[in-house]
CSV table of C-alpha atoms in Angstrom, one decimal:
chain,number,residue,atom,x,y,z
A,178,UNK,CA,82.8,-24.9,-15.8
A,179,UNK,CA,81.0,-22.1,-18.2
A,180,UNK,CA,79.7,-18.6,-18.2
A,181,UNK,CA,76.0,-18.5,-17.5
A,182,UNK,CA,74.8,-16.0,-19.6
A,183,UNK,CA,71.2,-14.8,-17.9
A,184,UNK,CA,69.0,-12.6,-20.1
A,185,UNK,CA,64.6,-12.2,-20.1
A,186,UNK,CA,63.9,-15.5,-20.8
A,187,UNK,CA,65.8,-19.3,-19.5
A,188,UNK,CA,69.4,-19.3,-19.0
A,189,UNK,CA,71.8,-19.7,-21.2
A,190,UNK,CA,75.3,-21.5,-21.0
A,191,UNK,CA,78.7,-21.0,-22.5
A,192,UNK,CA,79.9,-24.6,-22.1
A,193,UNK,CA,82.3,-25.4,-24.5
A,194,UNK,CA,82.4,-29.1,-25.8
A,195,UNK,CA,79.6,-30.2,-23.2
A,196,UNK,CA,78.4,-33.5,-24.4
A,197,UNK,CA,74.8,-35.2,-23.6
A,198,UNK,CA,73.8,-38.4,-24.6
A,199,UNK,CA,70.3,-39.4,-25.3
A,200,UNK,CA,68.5,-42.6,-25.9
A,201,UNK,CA,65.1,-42.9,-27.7
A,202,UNK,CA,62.8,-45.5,-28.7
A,203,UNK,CA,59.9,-45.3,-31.3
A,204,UNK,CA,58.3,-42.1,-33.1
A,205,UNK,CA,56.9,-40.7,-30.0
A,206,UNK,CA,60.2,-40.8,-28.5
A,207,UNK,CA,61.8,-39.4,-31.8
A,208,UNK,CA,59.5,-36.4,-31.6
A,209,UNK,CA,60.4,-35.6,-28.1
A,210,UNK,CA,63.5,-36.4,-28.4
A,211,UNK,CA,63.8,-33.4,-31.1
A,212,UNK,CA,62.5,-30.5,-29.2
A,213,UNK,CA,64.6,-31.4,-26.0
A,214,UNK,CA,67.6,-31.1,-28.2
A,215,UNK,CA,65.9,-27.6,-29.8
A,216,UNK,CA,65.5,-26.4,-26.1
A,217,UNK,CA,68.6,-27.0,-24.7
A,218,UNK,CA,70.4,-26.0,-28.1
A,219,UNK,CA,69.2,-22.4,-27.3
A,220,UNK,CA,70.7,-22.8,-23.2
A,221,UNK,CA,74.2,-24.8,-24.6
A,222,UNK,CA,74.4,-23.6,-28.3
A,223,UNK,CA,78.1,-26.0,-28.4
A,224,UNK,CA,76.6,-29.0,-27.2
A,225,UNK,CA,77.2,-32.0,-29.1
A,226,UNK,CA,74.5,-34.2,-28.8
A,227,UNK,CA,74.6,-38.3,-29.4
A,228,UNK,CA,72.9,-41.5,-28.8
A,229,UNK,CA,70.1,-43.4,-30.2
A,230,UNK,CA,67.7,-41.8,-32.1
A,231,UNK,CA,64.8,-41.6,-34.8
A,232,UNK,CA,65.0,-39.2,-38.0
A,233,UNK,CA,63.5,-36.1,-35.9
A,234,UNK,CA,66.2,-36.1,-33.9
A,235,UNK,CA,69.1,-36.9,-36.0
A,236,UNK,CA,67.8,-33.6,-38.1
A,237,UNK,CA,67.8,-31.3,-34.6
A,238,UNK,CA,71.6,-32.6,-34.5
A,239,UNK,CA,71.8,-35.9,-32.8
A,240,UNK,CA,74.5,-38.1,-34.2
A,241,UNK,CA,72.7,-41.5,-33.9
A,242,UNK,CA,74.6,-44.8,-32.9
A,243,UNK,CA,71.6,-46.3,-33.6
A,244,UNK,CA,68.1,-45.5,-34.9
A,245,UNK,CA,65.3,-45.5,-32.9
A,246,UNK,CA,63.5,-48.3,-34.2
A,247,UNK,CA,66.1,-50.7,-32.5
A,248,UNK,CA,64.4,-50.5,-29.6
A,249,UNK,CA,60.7,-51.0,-30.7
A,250,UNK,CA,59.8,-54.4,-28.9
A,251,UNK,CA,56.8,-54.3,-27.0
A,252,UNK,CA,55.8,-57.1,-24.7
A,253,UNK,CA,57.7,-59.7,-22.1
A,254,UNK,CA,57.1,-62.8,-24.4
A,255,UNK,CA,58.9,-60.1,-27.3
A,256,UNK,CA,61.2,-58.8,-25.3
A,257,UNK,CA,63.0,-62.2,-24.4
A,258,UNK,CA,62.6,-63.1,-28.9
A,259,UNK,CA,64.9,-60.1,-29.1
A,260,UNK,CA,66.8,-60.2,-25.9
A,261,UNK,CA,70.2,-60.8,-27.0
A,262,UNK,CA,70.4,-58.3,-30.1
A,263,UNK,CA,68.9,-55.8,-27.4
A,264,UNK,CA,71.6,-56.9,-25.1
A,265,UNK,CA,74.0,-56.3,-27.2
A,266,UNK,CA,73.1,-52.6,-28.0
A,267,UNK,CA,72.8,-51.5,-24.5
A,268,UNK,CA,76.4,-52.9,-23.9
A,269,UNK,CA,77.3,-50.9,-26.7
A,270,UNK,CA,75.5,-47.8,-25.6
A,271,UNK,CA,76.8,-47.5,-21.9
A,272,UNK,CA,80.5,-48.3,-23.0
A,273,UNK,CA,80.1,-45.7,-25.5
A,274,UNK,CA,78.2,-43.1,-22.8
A,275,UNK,CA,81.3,-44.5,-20.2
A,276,UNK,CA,84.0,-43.2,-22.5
A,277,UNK,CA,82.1,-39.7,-23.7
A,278,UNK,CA,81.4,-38.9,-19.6
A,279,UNK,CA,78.6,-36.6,-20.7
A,280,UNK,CA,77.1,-34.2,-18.5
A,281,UNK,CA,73.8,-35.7,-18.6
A,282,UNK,CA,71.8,-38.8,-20.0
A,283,UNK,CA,68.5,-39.1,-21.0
A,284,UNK,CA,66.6,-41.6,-21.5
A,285,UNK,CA,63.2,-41.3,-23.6
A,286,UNK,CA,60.3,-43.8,-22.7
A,287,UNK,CA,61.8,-47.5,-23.8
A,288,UNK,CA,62.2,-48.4,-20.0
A,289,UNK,CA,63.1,-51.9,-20.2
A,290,UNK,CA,66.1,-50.9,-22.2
A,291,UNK,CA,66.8,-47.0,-20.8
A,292,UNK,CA,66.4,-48.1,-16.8
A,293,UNK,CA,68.8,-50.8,-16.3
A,294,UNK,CA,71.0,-48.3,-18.6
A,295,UNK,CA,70.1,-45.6,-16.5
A,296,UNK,CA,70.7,-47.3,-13.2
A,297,UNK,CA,74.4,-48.3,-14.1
A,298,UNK,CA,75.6,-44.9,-15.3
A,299,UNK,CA,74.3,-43.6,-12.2
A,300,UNK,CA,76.3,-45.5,-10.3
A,301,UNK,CA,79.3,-44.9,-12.3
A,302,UNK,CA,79.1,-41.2,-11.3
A,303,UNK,CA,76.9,-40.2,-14.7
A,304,UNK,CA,73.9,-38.0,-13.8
A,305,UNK,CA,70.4,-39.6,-15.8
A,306,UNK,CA,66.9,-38.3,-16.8
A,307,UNK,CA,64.0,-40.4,-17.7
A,308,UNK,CA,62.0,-38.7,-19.6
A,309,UNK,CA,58.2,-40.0,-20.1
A,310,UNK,CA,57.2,-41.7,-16.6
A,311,UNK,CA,56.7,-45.2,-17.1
A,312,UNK,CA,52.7,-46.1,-16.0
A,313,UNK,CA,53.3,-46.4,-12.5
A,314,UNK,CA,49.7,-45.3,-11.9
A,315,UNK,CA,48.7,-48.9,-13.7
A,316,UNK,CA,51.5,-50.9,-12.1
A,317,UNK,CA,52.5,-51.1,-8.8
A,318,UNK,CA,53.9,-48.1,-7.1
A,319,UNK,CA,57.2,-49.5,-6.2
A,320,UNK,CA,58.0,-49.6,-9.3
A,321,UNK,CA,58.1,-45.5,-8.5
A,322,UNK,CA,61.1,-46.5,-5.9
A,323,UNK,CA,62.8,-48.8,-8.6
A,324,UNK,CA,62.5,-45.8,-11.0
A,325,UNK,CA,64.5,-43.4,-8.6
A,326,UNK,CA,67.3,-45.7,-8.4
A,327,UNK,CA,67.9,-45.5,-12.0
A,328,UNK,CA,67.3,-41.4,-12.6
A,329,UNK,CA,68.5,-38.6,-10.6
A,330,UNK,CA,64.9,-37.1,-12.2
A,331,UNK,CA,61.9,-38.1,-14.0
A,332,UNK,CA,60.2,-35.6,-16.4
A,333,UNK,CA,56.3,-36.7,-16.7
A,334,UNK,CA,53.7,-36.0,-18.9
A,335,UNK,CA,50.9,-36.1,-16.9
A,336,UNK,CA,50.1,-33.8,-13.8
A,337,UNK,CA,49.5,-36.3,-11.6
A,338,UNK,CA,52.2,-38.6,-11.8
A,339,UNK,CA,55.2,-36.3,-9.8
A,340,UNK,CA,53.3,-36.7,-6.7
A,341,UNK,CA,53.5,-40.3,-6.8
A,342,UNK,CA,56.9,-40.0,-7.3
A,343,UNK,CA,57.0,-37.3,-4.3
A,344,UNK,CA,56.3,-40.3,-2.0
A,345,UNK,CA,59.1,-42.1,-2.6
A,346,UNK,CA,61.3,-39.0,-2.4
A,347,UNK,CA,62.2,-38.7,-6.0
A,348,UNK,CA,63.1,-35.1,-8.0
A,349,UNK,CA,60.0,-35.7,-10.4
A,350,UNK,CA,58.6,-32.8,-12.9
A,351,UNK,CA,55.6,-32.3,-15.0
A,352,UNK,CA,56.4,-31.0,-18.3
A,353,UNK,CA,53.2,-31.1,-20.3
A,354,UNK,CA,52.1,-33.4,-22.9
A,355,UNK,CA,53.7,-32.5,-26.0
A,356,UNK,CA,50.4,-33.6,-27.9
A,357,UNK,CA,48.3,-31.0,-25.6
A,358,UNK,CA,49.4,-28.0,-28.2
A,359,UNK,CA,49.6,-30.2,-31.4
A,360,UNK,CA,45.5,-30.7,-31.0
A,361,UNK,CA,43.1,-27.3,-31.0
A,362,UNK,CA,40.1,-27.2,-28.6
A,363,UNK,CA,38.1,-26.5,-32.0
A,364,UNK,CA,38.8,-29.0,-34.8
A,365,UNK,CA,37.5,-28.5,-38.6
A,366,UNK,CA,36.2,-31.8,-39.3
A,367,UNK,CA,34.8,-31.0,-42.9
A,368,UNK,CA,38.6,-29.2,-43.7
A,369,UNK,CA,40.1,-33.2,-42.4
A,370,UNK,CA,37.9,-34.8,-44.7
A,371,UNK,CA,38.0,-32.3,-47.7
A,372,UNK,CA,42.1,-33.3,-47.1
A,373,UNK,CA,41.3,-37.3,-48.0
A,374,UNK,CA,38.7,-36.3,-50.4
A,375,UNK,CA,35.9,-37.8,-48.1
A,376,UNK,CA,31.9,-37.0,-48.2
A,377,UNK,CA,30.5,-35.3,-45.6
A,378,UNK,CA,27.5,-37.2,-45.6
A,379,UNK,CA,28.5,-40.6,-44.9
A,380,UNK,CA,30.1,-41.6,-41.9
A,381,UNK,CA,33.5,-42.4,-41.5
A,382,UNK,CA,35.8,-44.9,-39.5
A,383,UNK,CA,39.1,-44.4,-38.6
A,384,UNK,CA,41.4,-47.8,-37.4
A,385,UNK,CA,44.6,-47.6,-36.0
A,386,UNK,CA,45.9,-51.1,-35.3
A,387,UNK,CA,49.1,-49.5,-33.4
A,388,UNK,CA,52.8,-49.1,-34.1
A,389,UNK,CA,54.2,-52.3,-33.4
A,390,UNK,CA,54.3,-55.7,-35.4
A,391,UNK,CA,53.4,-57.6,-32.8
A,392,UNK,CA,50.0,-55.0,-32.7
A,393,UNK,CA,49.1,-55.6,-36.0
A,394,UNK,CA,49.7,-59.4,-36.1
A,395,UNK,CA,47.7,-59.7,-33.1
A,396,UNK,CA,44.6,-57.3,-33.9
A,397,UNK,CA,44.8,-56.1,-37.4
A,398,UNK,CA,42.7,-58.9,-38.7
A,399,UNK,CA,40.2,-58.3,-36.1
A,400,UNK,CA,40.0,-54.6,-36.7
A,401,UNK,CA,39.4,-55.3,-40.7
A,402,UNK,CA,36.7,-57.5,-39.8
A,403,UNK,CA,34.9,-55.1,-37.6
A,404,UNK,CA,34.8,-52.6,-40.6
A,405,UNK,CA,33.8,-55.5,-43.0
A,406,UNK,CA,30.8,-56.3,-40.5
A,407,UNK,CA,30.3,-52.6,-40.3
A,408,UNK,CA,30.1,-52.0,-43.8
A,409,UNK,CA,27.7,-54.8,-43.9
A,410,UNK,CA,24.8,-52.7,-41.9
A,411,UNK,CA,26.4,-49.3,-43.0
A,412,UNK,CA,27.1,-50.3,-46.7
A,413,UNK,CA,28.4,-45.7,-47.6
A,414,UNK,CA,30.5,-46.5,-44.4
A,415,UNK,CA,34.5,-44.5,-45.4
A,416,UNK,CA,36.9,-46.4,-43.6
A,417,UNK,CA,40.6,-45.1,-43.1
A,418,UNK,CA,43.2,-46.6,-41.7
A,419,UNK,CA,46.6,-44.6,-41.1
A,420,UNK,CA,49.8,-46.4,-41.1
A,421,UNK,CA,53.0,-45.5,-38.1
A,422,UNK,CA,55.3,-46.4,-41.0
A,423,UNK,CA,56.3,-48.6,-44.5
A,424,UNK,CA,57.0,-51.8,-42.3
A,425,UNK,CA,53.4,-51.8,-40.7
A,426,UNK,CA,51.7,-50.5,-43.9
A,427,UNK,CA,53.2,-53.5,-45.6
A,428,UNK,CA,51.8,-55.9,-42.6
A,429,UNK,CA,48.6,-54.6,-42.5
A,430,UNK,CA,47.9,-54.2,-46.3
A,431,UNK,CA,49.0,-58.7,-46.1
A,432,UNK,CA,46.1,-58.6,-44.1
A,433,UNK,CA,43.5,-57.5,-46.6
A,434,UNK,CA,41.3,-59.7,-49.4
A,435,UNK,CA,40.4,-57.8,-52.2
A,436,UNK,CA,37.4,-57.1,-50.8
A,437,UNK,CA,38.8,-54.8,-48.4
A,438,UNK,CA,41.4,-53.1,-50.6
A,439,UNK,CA,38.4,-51.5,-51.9
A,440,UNK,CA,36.6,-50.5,-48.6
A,441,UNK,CA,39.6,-49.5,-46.6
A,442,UNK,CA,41.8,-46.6,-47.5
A,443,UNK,CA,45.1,-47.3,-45.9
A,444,UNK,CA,47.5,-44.1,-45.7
A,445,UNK,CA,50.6,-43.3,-44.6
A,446,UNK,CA,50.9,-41.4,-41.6
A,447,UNK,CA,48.8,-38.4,-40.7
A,448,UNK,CA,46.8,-40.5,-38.2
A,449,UNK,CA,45.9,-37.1,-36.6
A,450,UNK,CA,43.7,-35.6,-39.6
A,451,UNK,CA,41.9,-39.5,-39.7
A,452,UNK,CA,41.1,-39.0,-36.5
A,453,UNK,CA,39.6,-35.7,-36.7
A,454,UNK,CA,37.8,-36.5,-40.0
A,455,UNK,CA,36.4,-39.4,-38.3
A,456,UNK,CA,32.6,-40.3,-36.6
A,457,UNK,CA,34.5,-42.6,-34.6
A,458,UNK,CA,38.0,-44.6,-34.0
A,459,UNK,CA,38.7,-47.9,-33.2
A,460,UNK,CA,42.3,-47.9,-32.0
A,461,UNK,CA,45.4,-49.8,-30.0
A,462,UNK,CA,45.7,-49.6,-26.6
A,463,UNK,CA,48.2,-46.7,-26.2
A,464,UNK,CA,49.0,-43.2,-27.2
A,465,UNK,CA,46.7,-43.4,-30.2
A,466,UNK,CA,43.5,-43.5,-27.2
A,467,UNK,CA,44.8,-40.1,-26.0
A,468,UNK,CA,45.4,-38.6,-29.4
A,469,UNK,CA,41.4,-39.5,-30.3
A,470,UNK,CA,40.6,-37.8,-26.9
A,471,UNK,CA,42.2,-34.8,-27.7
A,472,UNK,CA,40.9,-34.9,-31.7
A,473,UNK,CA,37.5,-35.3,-29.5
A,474,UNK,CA,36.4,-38.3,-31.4
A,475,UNK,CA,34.1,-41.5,-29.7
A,476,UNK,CA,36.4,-44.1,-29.8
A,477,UNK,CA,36.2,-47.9,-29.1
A,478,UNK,CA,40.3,-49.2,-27.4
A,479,UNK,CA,40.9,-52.6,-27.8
A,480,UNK,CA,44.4,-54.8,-26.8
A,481,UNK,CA,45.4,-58.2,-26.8
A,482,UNK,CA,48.7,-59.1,-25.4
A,483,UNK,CA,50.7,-62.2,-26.8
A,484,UNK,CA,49.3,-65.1,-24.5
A,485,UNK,CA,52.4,-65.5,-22.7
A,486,UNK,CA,52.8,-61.7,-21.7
A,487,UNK,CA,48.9,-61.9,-20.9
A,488,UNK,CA,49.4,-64.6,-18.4
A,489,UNK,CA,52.8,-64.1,-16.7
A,490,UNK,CA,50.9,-60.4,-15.9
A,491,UNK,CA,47.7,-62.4,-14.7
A,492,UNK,CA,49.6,-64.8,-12.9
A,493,UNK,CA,52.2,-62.1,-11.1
A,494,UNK,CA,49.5,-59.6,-10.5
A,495,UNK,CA,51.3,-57.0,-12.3
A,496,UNK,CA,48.5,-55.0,-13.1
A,497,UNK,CA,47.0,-52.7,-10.1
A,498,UNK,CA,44.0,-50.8,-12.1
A,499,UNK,CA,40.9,-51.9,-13.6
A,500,UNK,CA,41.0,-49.6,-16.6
A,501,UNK,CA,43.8,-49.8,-19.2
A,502,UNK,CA,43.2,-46.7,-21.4
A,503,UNK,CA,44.8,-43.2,-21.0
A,504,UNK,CA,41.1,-41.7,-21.6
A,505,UNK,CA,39.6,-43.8,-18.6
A,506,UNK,CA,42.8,-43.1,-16.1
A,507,UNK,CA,42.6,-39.5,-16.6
A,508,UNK,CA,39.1,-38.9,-16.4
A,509,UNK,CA,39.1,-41.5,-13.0
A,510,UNK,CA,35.6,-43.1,-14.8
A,511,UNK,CA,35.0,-45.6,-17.9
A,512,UNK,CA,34.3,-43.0,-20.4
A,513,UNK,CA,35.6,-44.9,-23.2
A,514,UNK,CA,34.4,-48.5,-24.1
A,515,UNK,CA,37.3,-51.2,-24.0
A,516,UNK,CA,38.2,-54.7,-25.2
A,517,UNK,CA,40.7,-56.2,-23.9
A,518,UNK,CA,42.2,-59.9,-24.9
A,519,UNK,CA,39.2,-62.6,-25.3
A,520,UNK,CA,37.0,-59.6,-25.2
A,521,UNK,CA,38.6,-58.4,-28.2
A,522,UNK,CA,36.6,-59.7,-31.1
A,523,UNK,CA,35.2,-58.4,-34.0
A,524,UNK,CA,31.6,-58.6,-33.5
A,525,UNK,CA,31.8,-57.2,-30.2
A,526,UNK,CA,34.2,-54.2,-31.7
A,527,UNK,CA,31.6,-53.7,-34.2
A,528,UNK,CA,28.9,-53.1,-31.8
A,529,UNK,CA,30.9,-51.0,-29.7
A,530,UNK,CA,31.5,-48.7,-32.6
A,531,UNK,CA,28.0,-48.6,-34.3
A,532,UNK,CA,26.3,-46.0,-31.8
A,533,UNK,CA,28.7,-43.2,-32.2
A,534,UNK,CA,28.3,-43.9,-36.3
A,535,UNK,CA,25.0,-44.2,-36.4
A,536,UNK,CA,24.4,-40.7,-34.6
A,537,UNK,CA,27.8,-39.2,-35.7
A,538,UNK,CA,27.3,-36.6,-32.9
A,539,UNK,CA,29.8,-36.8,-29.8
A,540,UNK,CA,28.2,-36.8,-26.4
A,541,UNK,CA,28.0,-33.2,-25.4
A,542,UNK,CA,28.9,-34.7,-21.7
A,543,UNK,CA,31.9,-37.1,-23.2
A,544,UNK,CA,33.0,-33.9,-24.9
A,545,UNK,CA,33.0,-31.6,-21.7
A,546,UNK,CA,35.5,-34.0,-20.0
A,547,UNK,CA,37.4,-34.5,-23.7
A,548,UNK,CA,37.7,-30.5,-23.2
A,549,UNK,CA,38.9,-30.5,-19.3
A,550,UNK,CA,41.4,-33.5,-19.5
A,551,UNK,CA,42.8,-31.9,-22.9
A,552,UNK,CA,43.7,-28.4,-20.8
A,553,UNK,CA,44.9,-30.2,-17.8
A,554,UNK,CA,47.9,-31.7,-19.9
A,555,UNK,CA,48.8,-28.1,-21.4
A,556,UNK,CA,52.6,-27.1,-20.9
A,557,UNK,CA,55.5,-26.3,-22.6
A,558,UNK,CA,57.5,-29.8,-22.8
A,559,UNK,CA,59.8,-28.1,-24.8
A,560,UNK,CA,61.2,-25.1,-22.8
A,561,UNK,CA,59.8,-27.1,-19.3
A,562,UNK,CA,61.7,-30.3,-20.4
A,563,UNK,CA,65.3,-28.8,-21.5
A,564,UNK,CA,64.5,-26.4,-18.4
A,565,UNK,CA,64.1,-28.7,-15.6
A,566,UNK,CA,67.3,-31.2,-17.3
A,567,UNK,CA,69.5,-27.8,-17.4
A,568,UNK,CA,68.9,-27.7,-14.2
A,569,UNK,CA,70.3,-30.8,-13.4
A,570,UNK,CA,73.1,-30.0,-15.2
A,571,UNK,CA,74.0,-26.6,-13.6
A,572,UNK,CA,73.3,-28.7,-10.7
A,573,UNK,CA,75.9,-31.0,-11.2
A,574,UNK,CA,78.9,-29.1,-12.7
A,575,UNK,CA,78.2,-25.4,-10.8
């Protein structure tokens, strides 16, 4: 099928018109969705890469069917709202993958569209990767099983997820967390807040109210009453709030009196600098926790599911742990405060915050476990990812 060309470094293969499709939901996705095309570009330099796809990876050379944002529904009580336009573009996307018979498939995080996806083309013969292992540590393990019969591997960001998978007999790698090497062990906190033109006297607030409409709608009002209430005892209080994108900038800023507008700088993107300028963040239930761990920032994670997600989980038992957050899971102890649905309110998000703002000093023993999960989730998800699915590939077509 090709020439393997073998040199100091990973393999590289002369495959002429090898094709690999890959599916990708939100900007998380989009991102590593990007460098896996940039790695295995440098193993199959004439692959022709398609699928669905943010603006990261249509500029590594992904001709998009769709864009990534199709996918972005979050939540079983959203899911069915959107159900038959989400229908319609998985039918779309398997005939296409059906008729291009790539070498591979990939699907990136989005599992209740990429698995079902996933399991069909593997039973039509079409090798599959999931890349980003669903939370089977937080939901029940046989979900592990249920993953296997969809991929022929799962690529995981976190070191102790293949061995879950191990149990169940399934080809599962750990990659490393691309956001491991986008976060230094030392941050310059006075260099993050000369950037937003911030004082280095007063303490600062970042909130990040998530990604998603549905996480705006359903906590941004409470998060810009916790700031209101905090500016109320901590009148110099700076308050940033960083935007995903136009569409939730545009929700959030709805949200806002005038009042506000004047006490709350919201900014496009760059949630990473906020974070790092910060004295604390109140954030969304999600990435956004493990990106303040890694800026090494107190944080306060909050979540409230639509009530009809919230109960059909309740009432099915879905949920096996009794923390929610990345931080607490990885460091196997609450080290982080959180509020979850009627907990979530804005007085009791206030008082969670106020400690870490009034001292503006991080918990020398909350930063020692910041420090050892940060190096646990060191890799290379770039060269490991496009490493382990070339694998597959050579696997496949030898």
């Amino acid at each position: 099928m090709g020439r393997v060309l073998r040199d100091a470094g990973a393999a590289a293969v002369d495959r002429s018109g090898l094709d690999i499709v890959i599916v990708a939901g939100e900007a998380s996705g989009d991102l590593l969705g990007a460098d896996l095309i940039l790695g295995l570009q440098h193993r199959y330099p004439t692959a022709r890469f398609s699928g669905v796809g943010g603006p990261a990876m249509q500029a590594a050379g992904l001709d998009a069917w769709y864009p990534a944002d199709a996918l972005a529904v979050m939540g079983l009580a959203e899911v069915v709202r959107h159900l038959p336009r989400l229908l319609k573009v998985r039918r779309d996307v398997m005939a296409r993958t059906l008729k291009l018979r790539p070498a591979v498939f990939i699907g990136i995080d989005a599992p209740d569209f990429n698995l079902e996806l996933e399991r069909k083309l593997k039973l039509a013969g079409v090798a599959t990767v999931h890349y980003v292992s669903p939370s089977v540590w937080a939901w029940r393990e046989s979900r592990a099983a249920k993953i296997g019969r969809s991929a022929d591997q799962v690529l995981c960001l976190f070191p102790m997820e293949p061995e879950i998978y191990a149990r169940h007999g399934i080809d599962a790698r750990f990659v490393g967390h691309p956001l491991a090497v986008r976060f230094s062990m030392e941050l310059d906190q006075a260099a993050a807040r000369e950037k937003f033109g911030l004082s280095l006297d007063a303490p600062v607030l970042a909130i990040l109210p998530g990604s998603r409409l549905g996480e705006i709608s359903r906590l941004g009002a409470d998060f810009i009453a916790a700031a209101r209430s905090l500016r109320n005892t901590i009148p110099d209080l700076q308050v940033l709030a960083p935007m995903a994108n136009a569409t939730c900038r545009t929700a959030f800023d709805a949200l806002l009196d005038d009042t506000d507008r004047s006490s709350i700088r919201v900014i496009d993107g760059d949630a990473h600098t906020a974070m790092i300028a910060a004295d604390a963040v109140l954030l969304a239930s999600g990435t956004a926790a493990l990106e303040a761990l890694l800026a090494k920032r107190p944080m306060v994670v909050a979540y409230r599911l639509s009530n009809l997600t919230y109960w059909i989980v309740k009432l099915l038992g879905l949920m096996k742990v009794d923390h929610y957050s990345l931080p607490n899971f990885l460091a196997e102890q609450p080290i982080v405060p959180e509020l979850m649905q009627d907990d979530c309110q804005p007085d009791a998000l206030a008082a969670a915050l106020l400690p870490a703002l009034r001292e503006r000093c991080i918990d020398p023993v909350l930063l020692a476990e910041y420090r050892r999960i940060h190096q646990s989730l060191f890799g290379d998800a770039n060269l490991d990812a496009a490493t382990a699915v070339a694998e597959l590939i050579e696997n496949q077509h030898p």
